[in-house]
């Protein structure tokens, strides 16, 4: 088994408990119909080659997702590298109709919050040769809490940015793309234990798949509201 960013994420569980968005089989399918801010799929985006596909679950439209780094798990330089990925995703999300935003949570006042929450921690991911994983940690106050676990072997600062970009992509509906060429998508596999995939911000194709997924969700909600008014 080659070194990759394997995940064990309970998407179907969340779908059932939270009424998540419909399953989407791939970027090409998402691209059909009214796309809102997603626009037309860029020519260089080839699902399974240079572009990832979409999962069936993503943060609900308009979710404010609090991100909390577990105390003493990362030094200042590592926190900067991780937060670089957060900032890059926020810039990409601002160009979509998602309404999703990632916020750094320094207080960790989880009990008082609803919506979304991600705990970022050091630890040993479950399963052979994993260097990171995104898992459901719990449900709370009507919201969702996820955990990103980063292996202690990942110490290179660029690799940390690459890994964080990848994991946040999962929470936005992006699937792993083990066959995608390095440098084409944040969802490609790591080269080695401490070497990222040469992508440190969502690619144009990543942005498209995320925007398309939220555009489809927004269109579906709009159509439902209009039908109820008739």
mmCIF file of C-alpha atoms in Angstrom:
data_model
loop_
_atom_site.group_PDB
_atom_site.id
_atom_site.type_symbol
_atom_site.label_atom_id
_atom_site.label_comp_id
_atom_site.label_asym_id
_atom_site.label_seq_id
_atom_site.Cartn_x
_atom_site.Cartn_y
_atom_site.Cartn_z
ATOM 1 C CA UNK A 1 0.000 0.000 0.000
ATOM 2 C CA UNK A 2 1.608 3.277 -1.060
ATOM 3 C CA UNK A 3 1.749 6.193 1.362
ATOM 4 C CA UNK A 4 -1.455 8.206 0.995
ATOM 5 C CA UNK A 5 -3.873 10.402 2.928
ATOM 6 C CA UNK A 6 -6.446 7.691 3.602
ATOM 7 C CA UNK A 7 -9.513 8.798 5.469
ATOM 8 C CA UNK A 8 -12.147 7.152 7.580
ATOM 9 C CA UNK A 9 -14.948 9.665 7.564
ATOM 10 C CA UNK A 10 -18.531 8.744 8.423
ATOM 11 C CA UNK A 11 -20.184 10.687 5.613
ATOM 12 C CA UNK A 12 -23.232 8.454 5.455
ATOM 13 C CA UNK A 13 -23.733 8.753 9.209
ATOM 14 C CA UNK A 14 -23.702 12.527 8.980
ATOM 15 C CA UNK A 15 -26.049 12.457 6.021
ATOM 16 C CA UNK A 16 -28.621 10.543 8.018
ATOM 17 C CA UNK A 17 -28.261 12.549 11.214
ATOM 18 C CA UNK A 18 -27.997 16.012 9.731
ATOM 19 C CA UNK A 19 -29.912 15.794 6.486
ATOM 20 C CA UNK A 20 -26.828 16.473 4.382
ATOM 21 C CA UNK A 21 -26.772 17.312 0.726
ATOM 22 C CA UNK A 22 -27.527 14.711 -1.957
ATOM 23 C CA UNK A 23 -24.717 12.417 -3.040
ATOM 24 C CA UNK A 24 -22.771 13.709 -6.016
ATOM 25 C CA UNK A 25 -20.797 11.255 -8.070
ATOM 26 C CA UNK A 26 -18.251 13.496 -9.694
ATOM 27 C CA UNK A 27 -17.132 16.903 -10.851
ATOM 28 C CA UNK A 28 -18.492 16.328 -14.335
ATOM 29 C CA UNK A 29 -21.967 15.581 -12.996
ATOM 30 C CA UNK A 30 -21.868 18.581 -10.701
ATOM 31 C CA UNK A 31 -21.058 20.736 -13.683
ATOM 32 C CA UNK A 32 -24.369 20.165 -15.415
ATOM 33 C CA UNK A 33 -27.249 22.635 -15.177
ATOM 34 C CA UNK A 34 -27.373 26.022 -13.490
ATOM 35 C CA UNK A 35 -24.045 26.606 -11.750
ATOM 36 C CA UNK A 36 -24.439 29.973 -10.088
ATOM 37 C CA UNK A 37 -20.942 31.131 -9.165
ATOM 38 C CA UNK A 38 -19.350 27.857 -10.225
ATOM 39 C CA UNK A 39 -19.351 28.748 -13.903
ATOM 40 C CA UNK A 40 -18.048 26.360 -16.531
ATOM 41 C CA UNK A 41 -15.611 23.609 -15.613
ATOM 42 C CA UNK A 42 -12.065 24.737 -16.499
ATOM 43 C CA UNK A 43 -10.669 22.841 -19.478
ATOM 44 C CA UNK A 44 -7.725 21.485 -17.496
ATOM 45 C CA UNK A 45 -10.013 19.773 -14.977
ATOM 46 C CA UNK A 46 -10.156 16.088 -15.792
ATOM 47 C CA UNK A 47 -11.802 14.043 -12.998
ATOM 48 C CA UNK A 48 -9.415 11.377 -11.747
ATOM 49 C CA UNK A 49 -6.452 12.970 -13.548
ATOM 50 C CA UNK A 50 -6.120 16.626 -12.619
ATOM 51 C CA UNK A 51 -9.333 17.129 -10.652
ATOM 52 C CA UNK A 52 -10.918 15.407 -7.704
ATOM 53 C CA UNK A 53 -14.554 14.359 -7.542
ATOM 54 C CA UNK A 54 -17.208 15.265 -4.990
ATOM 55 C CA UNK A 55 -18.366 13.421 -1.905
ATOM 56 C CA UNK A 56 -21.990 13.435 -0.780
ATOM 57 C CA UNK A 57 -21.471 15.516 2.390
ATOM 58 C CA UNK A 58 -20.203 19.019 3.012
ATOM 59 C CA UNK A 59 -20.743 21.753 5.577
ATOM 60 C CA UNK A 60 -24.209 23.229 5.328
ATOM 61 C CA UNK A 61 -24.517 26.505 3.434
ATOM 62 C CA UNK A 62 -23.758 29.431 5.728
ATOM 63 C CA UNK A 63 -21.895 27.426 8.381
ATOM 64 C CA UNK A 64 -19.320 29.229 10.510
ATOM 65 C CA UNK A 65 -16.739 26.546 11.273
ATOM 66 C CA UNK A 66 -14.608 27.110 14.366
ATOM 67 C CA UNK A 67 -11.091 25.651 14.145
ATOM 68 C CA UNK A 68 -9.259 24.939 17.383
ATOM 69 C CA UNK A 69 -5.652 23.745 17.648
ATOM 70 C CA UNK A 70 -5.124 21.478 20.643
ATOM 71 C CA UNK A 71 -2.895 23.183 23.197
ATOM 72 C CA UNK A 72 0.836 22.423 23.008
ATOM 73 C CA UNK A 73 0.426 20.182 19.943
ATOM 74 C CA UNK A 74 2.020 22.632 17.505
ATOM 75 C CA UNK A 75 4.736 25.279 17.768
ATOM 76 C CA UNK A 76 4.347 28.816 16.412
ATOM 77 C CA UNK A 77 5.813 28.037 12.978
ATOM 78 C CA UNK A 78 3.571 24.993 12.585
ATOM 79 C CA UNK A 79 0.490 26.993 13.563
ATOM 80 C CA UNK A 80 1.371 29.562 10.919
ATOM 81 C CA UNK A 81 1.641 26.821 8.295
ATOM 82 C CA UNK A 82 -1.708 25.307 9.272
ATOM 83 C CA UNK A 83 -3.434 28.681 9.356
ATOM 84 C CA UNK A 84 -2.079 29.458 5.894
ATOM 85 C CA UNK A 85 -4.282 26.661 4.573
ATOM 86 C CA UNK A 86 -7.282 28.072 6.470
ATOM 87 C CA UNK A 87 -6.756 31.529 4.970
ATOM 88 C CA UNK A 88 -6.387 30.106 1.466
ATOM 89 C CA UNK A 89 -9.640 28.165 1.748
ATOM 90 C CA UNK A 90 -11.468 31.214 3.078
ATOM 91 C CA UNK A 91 -10.322 33.216 0.048
ATOM 92 C CA UNK A 92 -11.595 30.460 -2.242
ATOM 93 C CA UNK A 93 -14.921 30.114 -0.406
ATOM 94 C CA UNK A 94 -15.570 33.854 -0.660
ATOM 95 C CA UNK A 95 -15.900 33.345 -4.426
ATOM 96 C CA UNK A 96 -18.658 30.729 -4.023
ATOM 97 C CA UNK A 97 -22.260 30.770 -2.842
ATOM 98 C CA UNK A 98 -21.392 28.490 0.096
ATOM 99 C CA UNK A 99 -21.481 31.100 2.851
ATOM 100 C CA UNK A 100 -19.030 28.831 4.714
ATOM 101 C CA UNK A 101 -16.211 30.478 6.633
ATOM 102 C CA UNK A 102 -13.425 29.022 8.794
ATOM 103 C CA UNK A 103 -12.733 30.913 12.024
ATOM 104 C CA UNK A 104 -9.830 30.361 14.402
ATOM 105 C CA UNK A 105 -11.168 29.536 17.866
ATOM 106 C CA UNK A 106 -8.682 30.537 20.544
ATOM 107 C CA UNK A 107 -11.057 30.186 23.492
ATOM 108 C CA UNK A 108 -12.321 26.668 22.748
ATOM 109 C CA UNK A 109 -15.704 27.563 24.257
ATOM 110 C CA UNK A 110 -17.235 24.600 22.464
ATOM 111 C CA UNK A 111 -20.175 24.076 24.801
ATOM 112 C CA UNK A 112 -21.631 27.476 23.908
ATOM 113 C CA UNK A 113 -21.372 27.043 20.167
ATOM 114 C CA UNK A 114 -23.514 25.542 17.472
ATOM 115 C CA UNK A 115 -22.688 25.090 13.819
ATOM 116 C CA UNK A 116 -19.348 23.565 12.896
ATOM 117 C CA UNK A 117 -16.198 22.843 14.876
ATOM 118 C CA UNK A 118 -12.878 21.238 13.915
ATOM 119 C CA UNK A 119 -10.330 20.112 16.492
ATOM 120 C CA UNK A 120 -6.803 19.916 15.032
ATOM 121 C CA UNK A 121 -4.442 17.674 16.959
ATOM 122 C CA UNK A 122 -1.307 15.581 16.816
ATOM 123 C CA UNK A 123 -1.813 11.844 17.005
ATOM 124 C CA UNK A 124 -1.440 8.541 15.237
ATOM 125 C CA UNK A 125 -4.089 8.180 12.516
ATOM 126 C CA UNK A 126 -5.910 4.864 12.453
ATOM 127 C CA UNK A 127 -4.701 2.497 9.789
ATOM 128 C CA UNK A 128 -1.395 1.602 8.224
ATOM 129 C CA UNK A 129 0.752 4.358 6.689
ATOM 130 C CA UNK A 130 -1.695 7.191 7.204
ATOM 131 C CA UNK A 131 -0.197 10.598 7.893
ATOM 132 C CA UNK A 132 -3.481 12.402 8.492
ATOM 133 C CA UNK A 133 -7.196 11.810 8.726
ATOM 134 C CA UNK A 134 -10.495 13.596 9.169
ATOM 135 C CA UNK A 135 -13.020 11.912 11.447
ATOM 136 C CA UNK A 136 -16.364 12.600 13.065
ATOM 137 C CA UNK A 137 -15.597 13.390 16.680
ATOM 138 C CA UNK A 138 -19.109 14.009 17.946
ATOM 139 C CA UNK A 139 -22.377 15.824 17.405
ATOM 140 C CA UNK A 140 -23.116 18.738 19.725
ATOM 141 C CA UNK A 141 -25.859 21.319 20.198
ATOM 142 C CA UNK A 142 -27.287 20.569 16.786
ATOM 143 C CA UNK A 143 -23.895 21.071 15.132
ATOM 144 C CA UNK A 144 -21.020 18.916 13.944
ATOM 145 C CA UNK A 145 -17.594 18.446 15.479
ATOM 146 C CA UNK A 146 -14.834 16.948 13.338
ATOM 147 C CA UNK A 147 -11.257 16.114 14.255
ATOM 148 C CA UNK A 148 -8.183 16.438 12.073
ATOM 149 C CA UNK A 149 -5.408 14.170 13.333
ATOM 150 C CA UNK A 150 -1.909 14.876 12.038
ATOM 151 C CA UNK A 151 0.848 12.319 12.470
ATOM 152 C CA UNK A 152 3.932 13.430 14.475
ATOM 153 C CA UNK A 153 6.097 12.407 11.502
ATOM 154 C CA UNK A 154 4.779 15.359 9.481
ATOM 155 C CA UNK A 155 7.101 18.166 10.543
ATOM 156 C CA UNK A 156 7.930 19.909 7.259
ATOM 157 C CA UNK A 157 6.115 23.244 7.256
ATOM 158 C CA UNK A 158 5.035 23.072 3.630
ATOM 159 C CA UNK A 159 3.827 19.514 4.159
ATOM 160 C CA UNK A 160 1.665 20.736 7.047
ATOM 161 C CA UNK A 161 0.079 23.398 4.828
ATOM 162 C CA UNK A 162 -0.499 20.802 2.128
ATOM 163 C CA UNK A 163 -2.049 18.348 4.582
ATOM 164 C CA UNK A 164 -4.325 20.934 6.211
ATOM 165 C CA UNK A 165 -5.507 22.107 2.783
ATOM 166 C CA UNK A 166 -6.299 18.489 1.916
ATOM 167 C CA UNK A 167 -8.228 17.787 5.121
ATOM 168 C CA UNK A 168 -10.294 20.958 4.929
ATOM 169 C CA UNK A 169 -11.116 19.996 1.361
ATOM 170 C CA UNK A 170 -12.727 16.805 2.655
ATOM 171 C CA UNK A 171 -15.015 18.832 4.914
ATOM 172 C CA UNK A 172 -16.124 20.804 1.846
ATOM 173 C CA UNK A 173 -17.105 17.729 -0.132
ATOM 174 C CA UNK A 174 -13.863 16.861 -1.942
ATOM 175 C CA UNK A 175 -12.790 13.225 -2.312
ATOM 176 C CA UNK A 176 -9.280 11.782 -2.354
ATOM 177 C CA UNK A 177 -7.749 11.540 -5.821
ATOM 178 C CA UNK A 178 -4.980 8.958 -5.608
ATOM 179 C CA UNK A 179 -4.439 8.901 -9.375
ATOM 180 C CA UNK A 180 -4.349 12.667 -9.842
ATOM 181 C CA UNK A 181 -1.017 14.148 -10.854
ATOM 182 C CA UNK A 182 0.952 15.876 -8.120
ATOM 183 C CA UNK A 183 0.540 19.622 -8.111
ATOM 184 C CA UNK A 184 -2.883 19.554 -9.776
ATOM 185 C CA UNK A 185 -5.239 19.222 -6.798
ATOM 186 C CA UNK A 186 -5.078 19.507 -3.031
ATOM 187 C CA UNK A 187 -6.689 16.074 -2.876
ATOM 188 C CA UNK A 188 -3.760 14.198 -4.457
ATOM 189 C CA UNK A 189 -1.704 11.791 -2.315
ATOM 190 C CA UNK A 190 1.452 12.670 -0.412
ATOM 191 C CA UNK A 191 4.760 11.803 -2.080
ATOM 192 C CA UNK A 192 6.284 10.476 1.147
ATOM 193 C CA UNK A 193 5.842 10.639 4.908
ATOM 194 C CA UNK A 194 7.046 14.224 5.214
ATOM 195 C CA UNK A 195 6.573 15.498 1.662
ATOM 196 C CA UNK A 196 3.258 17.022 0.635
ATOM 197 C CA UNK A 197 1.551 16.949 -2.741
ATOM 198 C CA UNK A 198 2.973 20.290 -3.918
ATOM 199 C CA UNK A 199 -0.402 22.015 -3.528
ATOM 200 C CA UNK A 200 -0.692 24.586 -0.748
ATOM 201 C CA UNK A 201 -3.999 26.186 -1.641
ATOM 202 C CA UNK A 202 -7.113 24.877 -3.405
ATOM 203 C CA UNK A 203 -6.462 24.553 -7.118
ATOM 204 C CA UNK A 204 -8.761 26.064 -9.718
ATOM 205 C CA UNK A 205 -10.326 22.629 -10.144
ATOM 206 C CA UNK A 206 -10.793 22.231 -6.379
ATOM 207 C CA UNK A 207 -12.503 25.611 -6.278
ATOM 208 C CA UNK A 208 -14.755 24.622 -9.141
ATOM 209 C CA UNK A 209 -15.910 21.336 -7.567
ATOM 210 C CA UNK A 210 -16.652 23.063 -4.233
ATOM 211 C CA UNK A 211 -18.458 25.977 -5.906
ATOM 212 C CA UNK A 212 -20.450 23.600 -8.080
ATOM 213 C CA UNK A 213 -21.579 21.540 -5.115
ATOM 214 C CA UNK A 214 -22.853 24.577 -3.247
ATOM 215 C CA UNK A 215 -24.428 26.067 -6.357
ATOM 216 C CA UNK A 216 -26.382 22.864 -6.844
ATOM 217 C CA UNK A 217 -27.504 22.882 -3.205
ATOM 218 C CA UNK A 218 -28.564 26.532 -3.404
ATOM 219 C CA UNK A 219 -30.484 25.941 -6.629
ATOM 220 C CA UNK A 220 -32.288 22.952 -5.114
ATOM 221 C CA UNK A 221 -33.299 24.939 -2.026
ATOM 222 C CA UNK A 222 -34.512 27.823 -4.176
ATOM 223 C CA UNK A 223 -36.631 25.554 -6.346
ATOM 224 C CA UNK A 224 -38.149 23.925 -3.244
ATOM 225 C CA UNK A 225 -39.077 27.315 -1.777
ATOM 226 C CA UNK A 226 -40.672 28.457 -5.031
ATOM 227 C CA UNK A 227 -42.710 25.270 -5.306
ATOM 228 C CA UNK A 228 -44.030 25.749 -1.768
ATOM 229 C CA UNK A 229 -45.214 29.263 -2.632
ATOM 230 C CA UNK A 230 -47.279 28.081 -5.596
#
